[in-house]
Amino acid sequence: MEAVLWYVLAGTRGGPNRVRILRALDERPRNPNQLAEELDLNYDTIRHHLEVMVDNDVVRASGDDYGAVYLPSPPARNHWETVETIINQLDS
Amino acid sequence: MSIWIDIARLATGVNLVLLAVLLAIWGRNYHQLRSRQTLGMLVFALLLFVENGFALYVYLLDPVLRVWFSTSVPDPAWQAMVVFHILEAFAIGFLTWVTLD
């Protein structure tokens, strides 16, 4: 899981934006629309990043309905210190 | 005479382009994240870039080796070399593909 987190969040072109999304989802679960507004990113960009992170089990959707909210997955929670390391480095 | 050196040059050139893409992405991520992991990826791409740059140099520019490689290396040796270059291009290609995602 740690290697996945590093690659998905720090090794890819979309990594830094995924870190921002994950940080926002850590504050509270949100749907793609709220994320787009909060982070000032394109809705489709948000959808794409969420899809990649769902694929890698970094975040999970609560329900499959349109407008479902997303939150960090249990495996991501278990390795949250790794996520925090990446988040903090993005800040500084 | 041989088409193999052209394929080798082409594959090496493709590797250089793909590695330049990886260097740009990982360089930007390292700039933002400053972590050992992002530095590791950056150094990895940098060293492979140097390797391929050096290969292209001896195939294309070096006054002595260029002539030697294009006239004196027999086809079976080239075919083996080309397999290395093409496998490397596929390896870097897949890595670029997932990194661009």
mmCIF file of N, CA, C and O in Angstrom, chain A residues 18-83:
data_model
loop_
_atom_site.group_PDB
_atom_site.id
_atom_site.type_symbol
_atom_site.label_atom_id
_atom_site.label_comp_id
_atom_site.label_asym_id
_atom_site.label_seq_id
_atom_site.Cartn_x
_atom_site.Cartn_y
_atom_site.Cartn_z
ATOM 1 N N ARG A 18 -3.945 15.039 -6.753
ATOM 2 C CA ARG A 18 -4.553 13.954 -5.974
ATOM 3 C C ARG A 18 -4.304 14.162 -4.489
ATOM 4 O O ARG A 18 -5.167 13.865 -3.658
ATOM 5 N N VAL A 19 -3.130 14.680 -4.145
ATOM 6 C CA VAL A 19 -2.848 14.980 -2.741
ATOM 7 C C VAL A 19 -3.849 16.012 -2.230
ATOM 8 O O VAL A 19 -4.402 15.866 -1.134
ATOM 9 N N ARG A 20 -4.126 17.041 -3.036
ATOM 10 C CA ARG A 20 -5.080 18.076 -2.609
ATOM 11 C C ARG A 20 -6.468 17.479 -2.403
ATOM 12 O O ARG A 20 -7.172 17.820 -1.453
ATOM 13 N N ILE A 21 -6.860 16.594 -3.321
ATOM 14 C CA ILE A 21 -8.175 15.951 -3.198
ATOM 15 C C ILE A 21 -8.238 15.116 -1.918
ATOM 16 O O ILE A 21 -9.201 15.200 -1.147
ATOM 17 N N LEU A 22 -7.194 14.332 -1.688
ATOM 18 C CA LEU A 22 -7.175 13.454 -0.519
ATOM 19 C C LEU A 22 -7.215 14.268 0.775
ATOM 20 O O LEU A 22 -7.893 13.892 1.737
ATOM 21 N N ARG A 23 -6.510 15.382 0.784
ATOM 22 C CA ARG A 23 -6.511 16.243 1.963
ATOM 23 C C ARG A 23 -7.923 16.800 2.217
ATOM 24 O O ARG A 23 -8.394 16.833 3.348
ATOM 25 N N ALA A 24 -8.604 17.195 1.127
ATOM 26 C CA ALA A 24 -9.967 17.715 1.270
ATOM 27 C C ALA A 24 -10.911 16.616 1.758
ATOM 28 O O ALA A 24 -11.806 16.868 2.569
ATOM 29 N N LEU A 25 -10.702 15.380 1.272
ATOM 30 C CA LEU A 25 -11.573 14.273 1.682
ATOM 31 C C LEU A 25 -11.294 13.849 3.118
ATOM 32 O O LEU A 25 -12.151 13.259 3.776
ATOM 33 N N ASP A 26 -10.110 14.126 3.583
ATOM 34 C CA ASP A 26 -9.763 13.814 4.970
ATOM 35 C C ASP A 26 -10.504 14.756 5.918
ATOM 36 O O ASP A 26 -10.944 14.345 6.992
ATOM 37 N N GLU A 27 -10.658 16.019 5.490
ATOM 38 C CA GLU A 27 -11.409 16.986 6.306
ATOM 39 C C GLU A 27 -12.839 16.513 6.483
ATOM 40 O O GLU A 27 -13.369 16.459 7.571
ATOM 41 N N ARG A 28 -13.479 16.225 5.340
ATOM 42 C CA ARG A 28 -14.816 15.633 5.364
ATOM 43 C C ARG A 28 -15.107 15.040 3.995
ATOM 44 O O ARG A 28 -14.561 15.510 2.992
ATOM 45 N N PRO A 29 -15.951 13.994 3.967
ATOM 46 C CA PRO A 29 -16.305 13.391 2.678
ATOM 47 C C PRO A 29 -16.982 14.429 1.782
ATOM 48 O O PRO A 29 -17.728 15.278 2.271
ATOM 49 N N ARG A 30 -16.669 14.370 0.507
ATOM 50 C CA ARG A 30 -17.293 15.303 -0.430
ATOM 51 C C ARG A 30 -17.607 14.584 -1.736
ATOM 52 O O ARG A 30 -17.039 13.547 -2.031
ATOM 53 N N ASN A 31 -18.501 15.179 -2.511
ATOM 54 C CA ASN A 31 -18.778 14.640 -3.842
ATOM 55 C C ASN A 31 -17.929 15.396 -4.861
ATOM 56 O O ASN A 31 -17.321 16.424 -4.545
ATOM 57 N N PRO A 32 -17.859 14.898 -6.095
ATOM 58 C CA PRO A 32 -16.975 15.515 -7.097
ATOM 59 C C PRO A 32 -17.246 17.001 -7.326
ATOM 60 O O PRO A 32 -16.317 17.785 -7.506
ATOM 61 N N ASN A 33 -18.541 17.375 -7.281
ATOM 62 C CA ASN A 33 -18.884 18.785 -7.478
ATOM 63 C C ASN A 33 -18.290 19.684 -6.411
ATOM 64 O O ASN A 33 -17.723 20.739 -6.702
ATOM 65 N N GLN A 34 -18.442 19.228 -5.163
ATOM 66 C CA GLN A 34 -17.898 20.015 -4.050
ATOM 67 C C GLN A 34 -16.374 20.098 -4.141
ATOM 68 O O GLN A 34 -15.796 21.149 -3.872
ATOM 69 N N LEU A 35 -15.766 18.988 -4.551
ATOM 70 C CA LEU A 35 -14.304 18.985 -4.692
ATOM 71 C C LEU A 35 -13.863 19.964 -5.781
ATOM 72 O O LEU A 35 -12.901 20.710 -5.603
ATOM 73 N N ALA A 36 -14.572 19.941 -6.900
ATOM 74 C CA ALA A 36 -14.221 20.830 -8.015
ATOM 75 C C ALA A 36 -14.273 22.278 -7.562
ATOM 76 O O ALA A 36 -13.399 23.088 -7.883
ATOM 77 N N GLU A 37 -15.319 22.596 -6.785
ATOM 78 C CA GLU A 37 -15.485 23.964 -6.314
ATOM 79 C C GLU A 37 -14.412 24.331 -5.294
ATOM 80 O O GLU A 37 -13.760 25.361 -5.406
ATOM 81 N N GLU A 38 -14.221 23.428 -4.338
ATOM 82 C CA GLU A 38 -13.271 23.668 -3.256
ATOM 83 C C GLU A 38 -11.845 23.847 -3.784
ATOM 84 O O GLU A 38 -11.097 24.711 -3.336
ATOM 85 N N LEU A 39 -11.472 23.013 -4.758
ATOM 86 C CA LEU A 39 -10.071 23.003 -5.199
ATOM 87 C C LEU A 39 -9.863 23.784 -6.483
ATOM 88 O O LEU A 39 -8.754 23.851 -7.001
ATOM 89 N N ASP A 40 -10.962 24.347 -6.995
ATOM 90 C CA ASP A 40 -10.880 25.122 -8.225
ATOM 91 C C ASP A 40 -10.285 24.289 -9.374
ATOM 92 O O ASP A 40 -9.400 24.745 -10.096
ATOM 93 N N LEU A 41 -10.776 23.050 -9.486
ATOM 94 C CA LEU A 41 -10.341 22.169 -10.567
ATOM 95 C C LEU A 41 -11.555 21.800 -11.415
ATOM 96 O O LEU A 41 -12.694 21.829 -10.941
ATOM 97 N N ASN A 42 -11.274 21.436 -12.657
ATOM 98 C CA ASN A 42 -12.303 20.993 -13.572
ATOM 99 C C ASN A 42 -13.014 19.743 -13.041
ATOM 100 O O ASN A 42 -12.373 18.841 -12.499
ATOM 101 N N TYR A 43 -14.342 19.683 -13.235
ATOM 102 C CA TYR A 43 -15.122 18.539 -12.751
ATOM 103 C C TYR A 43 -14.597 17.215 -13.321
ATOM 104 O O TYR A 43 -14.442 16.228 -12.598
ATOM 105 N N ASP A 44 -14.297 17.188 -14.627
ATOM 106 C CA ASP A 44 -13.805 15.947 -15.255
ATOM 107 C C ASP A 44 -12.437 15.547 -14.711
ATOM 108 O O ASP A 44 -12.137 14.357 -14.594
ATOM 109 N N THR A 45 -11.613 16.560 -14.407
ATOM 110 C CA THR A 45 -10.305 16.278 -13.792
ATOM 111 C C THR A 45 -10.502 15.575 -12.456
ATOM 112 O O THR A 45 -9.857 14.574 -12.162
ATOM 113 N N ILE A 46 -11.428 16.129 -11.652
ATOM 114 C CA ILE A 46 -11.730 15.532 -10.350
ATOM 115 C C ILE A 46 -12.203 14.086 -10.531
ATOM 116 O O ILE A 46 -11.740 13.169 -9.854
ATOM 117 N N ARG A 47 -13.135 13.889 -11.487
ATOM 118 C CA ARG A 47 -13.653 12.536 -11.724
ATOM 119 C C ARG A 47 -12.523 11.576 -12.086
ATOM 120 O O ARG A 47 -12.472 10.454 -11.607
ATOM 121 N N HIS A 48 -11.618 12.040 -12.942
ATOM 122 C CA HIS A 48 -10.503 11.204 -13.367
ATOM 123 C C HIS A 48 -9.617 10.827 -12.177
ATOM 124 O O HIS A 48 -9.280 9.662 -11.981
ATOM 125 N N HIS A 49 -9.252 11.822 -11.370
ATOM 126 C CA HIS A 49 -8.386 11.546 -10.222
ATOM 127 C C HIS A 49 -9.070 10.596 -9.244
ATOM 128 O O HIS A 49 -8.437 9.700 -8.689
ATOM 129 N N LEU A 50 -10.371 10.805 -9.017
ATOM 130 C CA LEU A 50 -11.095 9.922 -8.103
ATOM 131 C C LEU A 50 -11.105 8.495 -8.643
ATOM 132 O O LEU A 50 -10.921 7.533 -7.893
ATOM 133 N N GLU A 51 -11.291 8.376 -9.954
ATOM 134 C CA GLU A 51 -11.328 7.045 -10.567
ATOM 135 C C GLU A 51 -9.992 6.320 -10.363
ATOM 136 O O GLU A 51 -9.956 5.142 -10.002
ATOM 137 N N VAL A 52 -8.884 7.054 -10.598
ATOM 138 C CA VAL A 52 -7.565 6.446 -10.399
ATOM 139 C C VAL A 52 -7.389 6.032 -8.938
ATOM 140 O O VAL A 52 -6.894 4.939 -8.634
ATOM 141 N N MET A 53 -7.822 6.888 -8.023
ATOM 142 C CA MET A 53 -7.628 6.577 -6.598
ATOM 143 C C MET A 53 -8.562 5.462 -6.135
ATOM 144 O O MET A 53 -8.205 4.678 -5.261
ATOM 145 N N VAL A 54 -9.759 5.366 -6.742
ATOM 146 C CA VAL A 54 -10.649 4.232 -6.428
ATOM 147 C C VAL A 54 -10.026 2.946 -6.956
ATOM 148 O O VAL A 54 -9.997 1.921 -6.268
ATOM 149 N N ASP A 55 -9.501 2.996 -8.180
ATOM 150 C CA ASP A 55 -8.823 1.834 -8.778
ATOM 151 C C ASP A 55 -7.721 1.305 -7.876
ATOM 152 O O ASP A 55 -7.497 0.097 -7.785
ATOM 153 N N ASN A 56 -6.991 2.209 -7.244
ATOM 154 C CA ASN A 56 -5.863 1.830 -6.399
ATOM 155 C C ASN A 56 -6.257 1.700 -4.929
ATOM 156 O O ASN A 56 -5.391 1.577 -4.066
ATOM 157 N N ASP A 57 -7.566 1.774 -4.670
ATOM 158 C CA ASP A 57 -8.100 1.659 -3.313
ATOM 159 C C ASP A 57 -7.473 2.664 -2.352
ATOM 160 O O ASP A 57 -7.138 2.329 -1.210
ATOM 161 N N VAL A 58 -7.316 3.891 -2.838
ATOM 162 C CA VAL A 58 -6.861 4.963 -1.958
ATOM 163 C C VAL A 58 -8.082 5.681 -1.376
ATOM 164 O O VAL A 58 -8.084 6.099 -0.227
ATOM 165 N N VAL A 59 -9.128 5.831 -2.197
ATOM 166 C CA VAL A 59 -10.400 6.369 -1.694
ATOM 167 C C VAL A 59 -11.527 5.403 -2.069
ATOM 168 O O VAL A 59 -11.366 4.560 -2.953
ATOM 169 N N ARG A 60 -12.649 5.530 -1.372
ATOM 170 C CA ARG A 60 -13.840 4.751 -1.712
ATOM 171 C C ARG A 60 -15.034 5.678 -1.792
ATOM 172 O O ARG A 60 -15.090 6.703 -1.109
ATOM 173 N N ALA A 61 -15.994 5.285 -2.650
ATOM 174 C CA ALA A 61 -17.234 6.042 -2.752
ATOM 175 C C ALA A 61 -18.245 5.430 -1.799
ATOM 176 O O ALA A 61 -18.281 4.217 -1.620
ATOM 177 N N SER A 62 -19.025 6.286 -1.152
ATOM 178 C CA SER A 62 -20.112 5.758 -0.344
ATOM 179 C C SER A 62 -21.338 5.686 -1.233
ATOM 180 O O SER A 62 -21.985 6.670 -1.506
ATOM 181 N N GLY A 63 -21.631 4.489 -1.727
ATOM 182 C CA GLY A 63 -22.758 4.314 -2.652
ATOM 183 C C GLY A 63 -22.340 4.592 -4.074
ATOM 184 O O GLY A 63 -21.349 5.275 -4.318
ATOM 185 N N ASP A 64 -23.069 4.032 -5.018
ATOM 186 C CA ASP A 64 -22.711 4.187 -6.425
ATOM 187 C C ASP A 64 -23.556 5.245 -7.115
ATOM 188 O O ASP A 64 -23.434 5.458 -8.309
ATOM 189 N N ASP A 65 -24.416 5.893 -6.364
ATOM 190 C CA ASP A 65 -25.332 6.859 -6.984
ATOM 191 C C ASP A 65 -24.598 8.074 -7.498
ATOM 192 O O ASP A 65 -23.475 8.369 -7.094
ATOM 193 N N TYR A 66 -25.255 8.757 -8.377
ATOM 194 C CA TYR A 66 -24.755 10.035 -8.853
ATOM 195 C C TYR A 66 -24.618 10.966 -7.651
ATOM 196 O O TYR A 66 -25.518 11.055 -6.819
ATOM 197 N N GLY A 67 -23.484 11.626 -7.550
ATOM 198 C CA GLY A 67 -23.295 12.537 -6.430
ATOM 199 C C GLY A 67 -22.832 11.856 -5.158
ATOM 200 O O GLY A 67 -22.858 12.445 -4.093
ATOM 201 N N ALA A 68 -22.417 10.573 -5.266
ATOM 202 C CA ALA A 68 -21.903 9.869 -4.090
ATOM 203 C C ALA A 68 -20.707 10.621 -3.523
ATOM 204 O O ALA A 68 -19.934 11.214 -4.271
ATOM 205 N N VAL A 69 -20.577 10.576 -2.199
ATOM 206 C CA VAL A 69 -19.415 11.230 -1.595
ATOM 207 C C VAL A 69 -18.266 10.225 -1.489
ATOM 208 O O VAL A 69 -18.470 9.018 -1.437
ATOM 209 N N TYR A 70 -17.063 10.767 -1.491
ATOM 210 C CA TYR A 70 -15.855 9.939 -1.427
ATOM 211 C C TYR A 70 -15.149 10.182 -0.110
ATOM 212 O O TYR A 70 -15.240 11.280 0.456
ATOM 213 N N LEU A 71 -14.451 9.146 0.354
ATOM 214 C CA LEU A 71 -13.655 9.292 1.573
ATOM 215 C C LEU A 71 -12.439 8.373 1.508
ATOM 216 O O LEU A 71 -12.434 7.420 0.723
ATOM 217 N N PRO A 72 -11.405 8.686 2.291
ATOM 218 C CA PRO A 72 -10.202 7.842 2.259
ATOM 219 C C PRO A 72 -10.550 6.395 2.599
ATOM 220 O O PRO A 72 -11.371 6.144 3.475
ATOM 221 N N SER A 73 -9.917 5.454 1.914
ATOM 222 C CA SER A 73 -10.203 4.034 2.135
ATOM 223 C C SER A 73 -9.559 3.558 3.436
ATOM 224 O O SER A 73 -8.617 4.189 3.925
ATOM 225 N N PRO A 74 -10.042 2.444 4.005
ATOM 226 C CA PRO A 74 -9.389 1.886 5.200
ATOM 227 C C PRO A 74 -7.887 1.625 5.003
ATOM 228 O O PRO A 74 -7.103 1.982 5.891
ATOM 229 N N PRO A 75 -7.444 1.039 3.873
ATOM 230 C CA PRO A 75 -5.989 0.868 3.715
ATOM 231 C C PRO A 75 -5.233 2.202 3.726
ATOM 232 O O PRO A 75 -4.132 2.287 4.286
ATOM 233 N N ALA A 76 -5.812 3.227 3.118
ATOM 234 C CA ALA A 76 -5.156 4.537 3.144
ATOM 235 C C ALA A 76 -5.103 5.069 4.568
ATOM 236 O O ALA A 76 -4.106 5.655 4.993
ATOM 237 N N ARG A 77 -6.192 4.853 5.317
ATOM 238 C CA ARG A 77 -6.220 5.259 6.741
ATOM 239 C C ARG A 77 -5.126 4.552 7.533
ATOM 240 O O ARG A 77 -4.498 5.157 8.404
ATOM 241 N N ASN A 78 -4.930 3.261 7.220
ATOM 242 C CA ASN A 78 -3.912 2.493 7.941
ATOM 243 C C ASN A 78 -2.501 2.990 7.667
ATOM 244 O O ASN A 78 -1.589 2.723 8.441
ATOM 245 N N HIS A 79 -2.338 3.643 6.528
ATOM 246 C CA HIS A 79 -1.012 4.177 6.197
ATOM 247 C C HIS A 79 -1.055 5.700 6.152
ATOM 248 O O HIS A 79 -0.375 6.321 5.328
ATOM 249 N N TRP A 80 -1.852 6.260 7.032
ATOM 250 C CA TRP A 80 -2.067 7.704 6.929
ATOM 251 C C TRP A 80 -0.793 8.509 7.181
ATOM 252 O O TRP A 80 -0.633 9.617 6.683
ATOM 253 N N GLU A 81 0.140 7.944 7.956
ATOM 254 C CA GLU A 81 1.377 8.709 8.200
ATOM 255 C C GLU A 81 2.127 8.933 6.879
ATOM 256 O O GLU A 81 2.719 10.002 6.675
ATOM 257 N N THR A 82 2.053 7.955 5.957
ATOM 258 C CA THR A 82 2.656 8.148 4.634
ATOM 259 C C THR A 82 1.961 9.280 3.887
ATOM 260 O O THR A 82 2.606 10.166 3.312
ATOM 261 N N VAL A 83 0.609 9.238 3.920
ATOM 262 C CA VAL A 83 -0.164 10.291 3.244
ATOM 263 C C VAL A 83 0.190 11.649 3.844
ATOM 264 O O VAL A 83 0.401 12.628 3.114
#
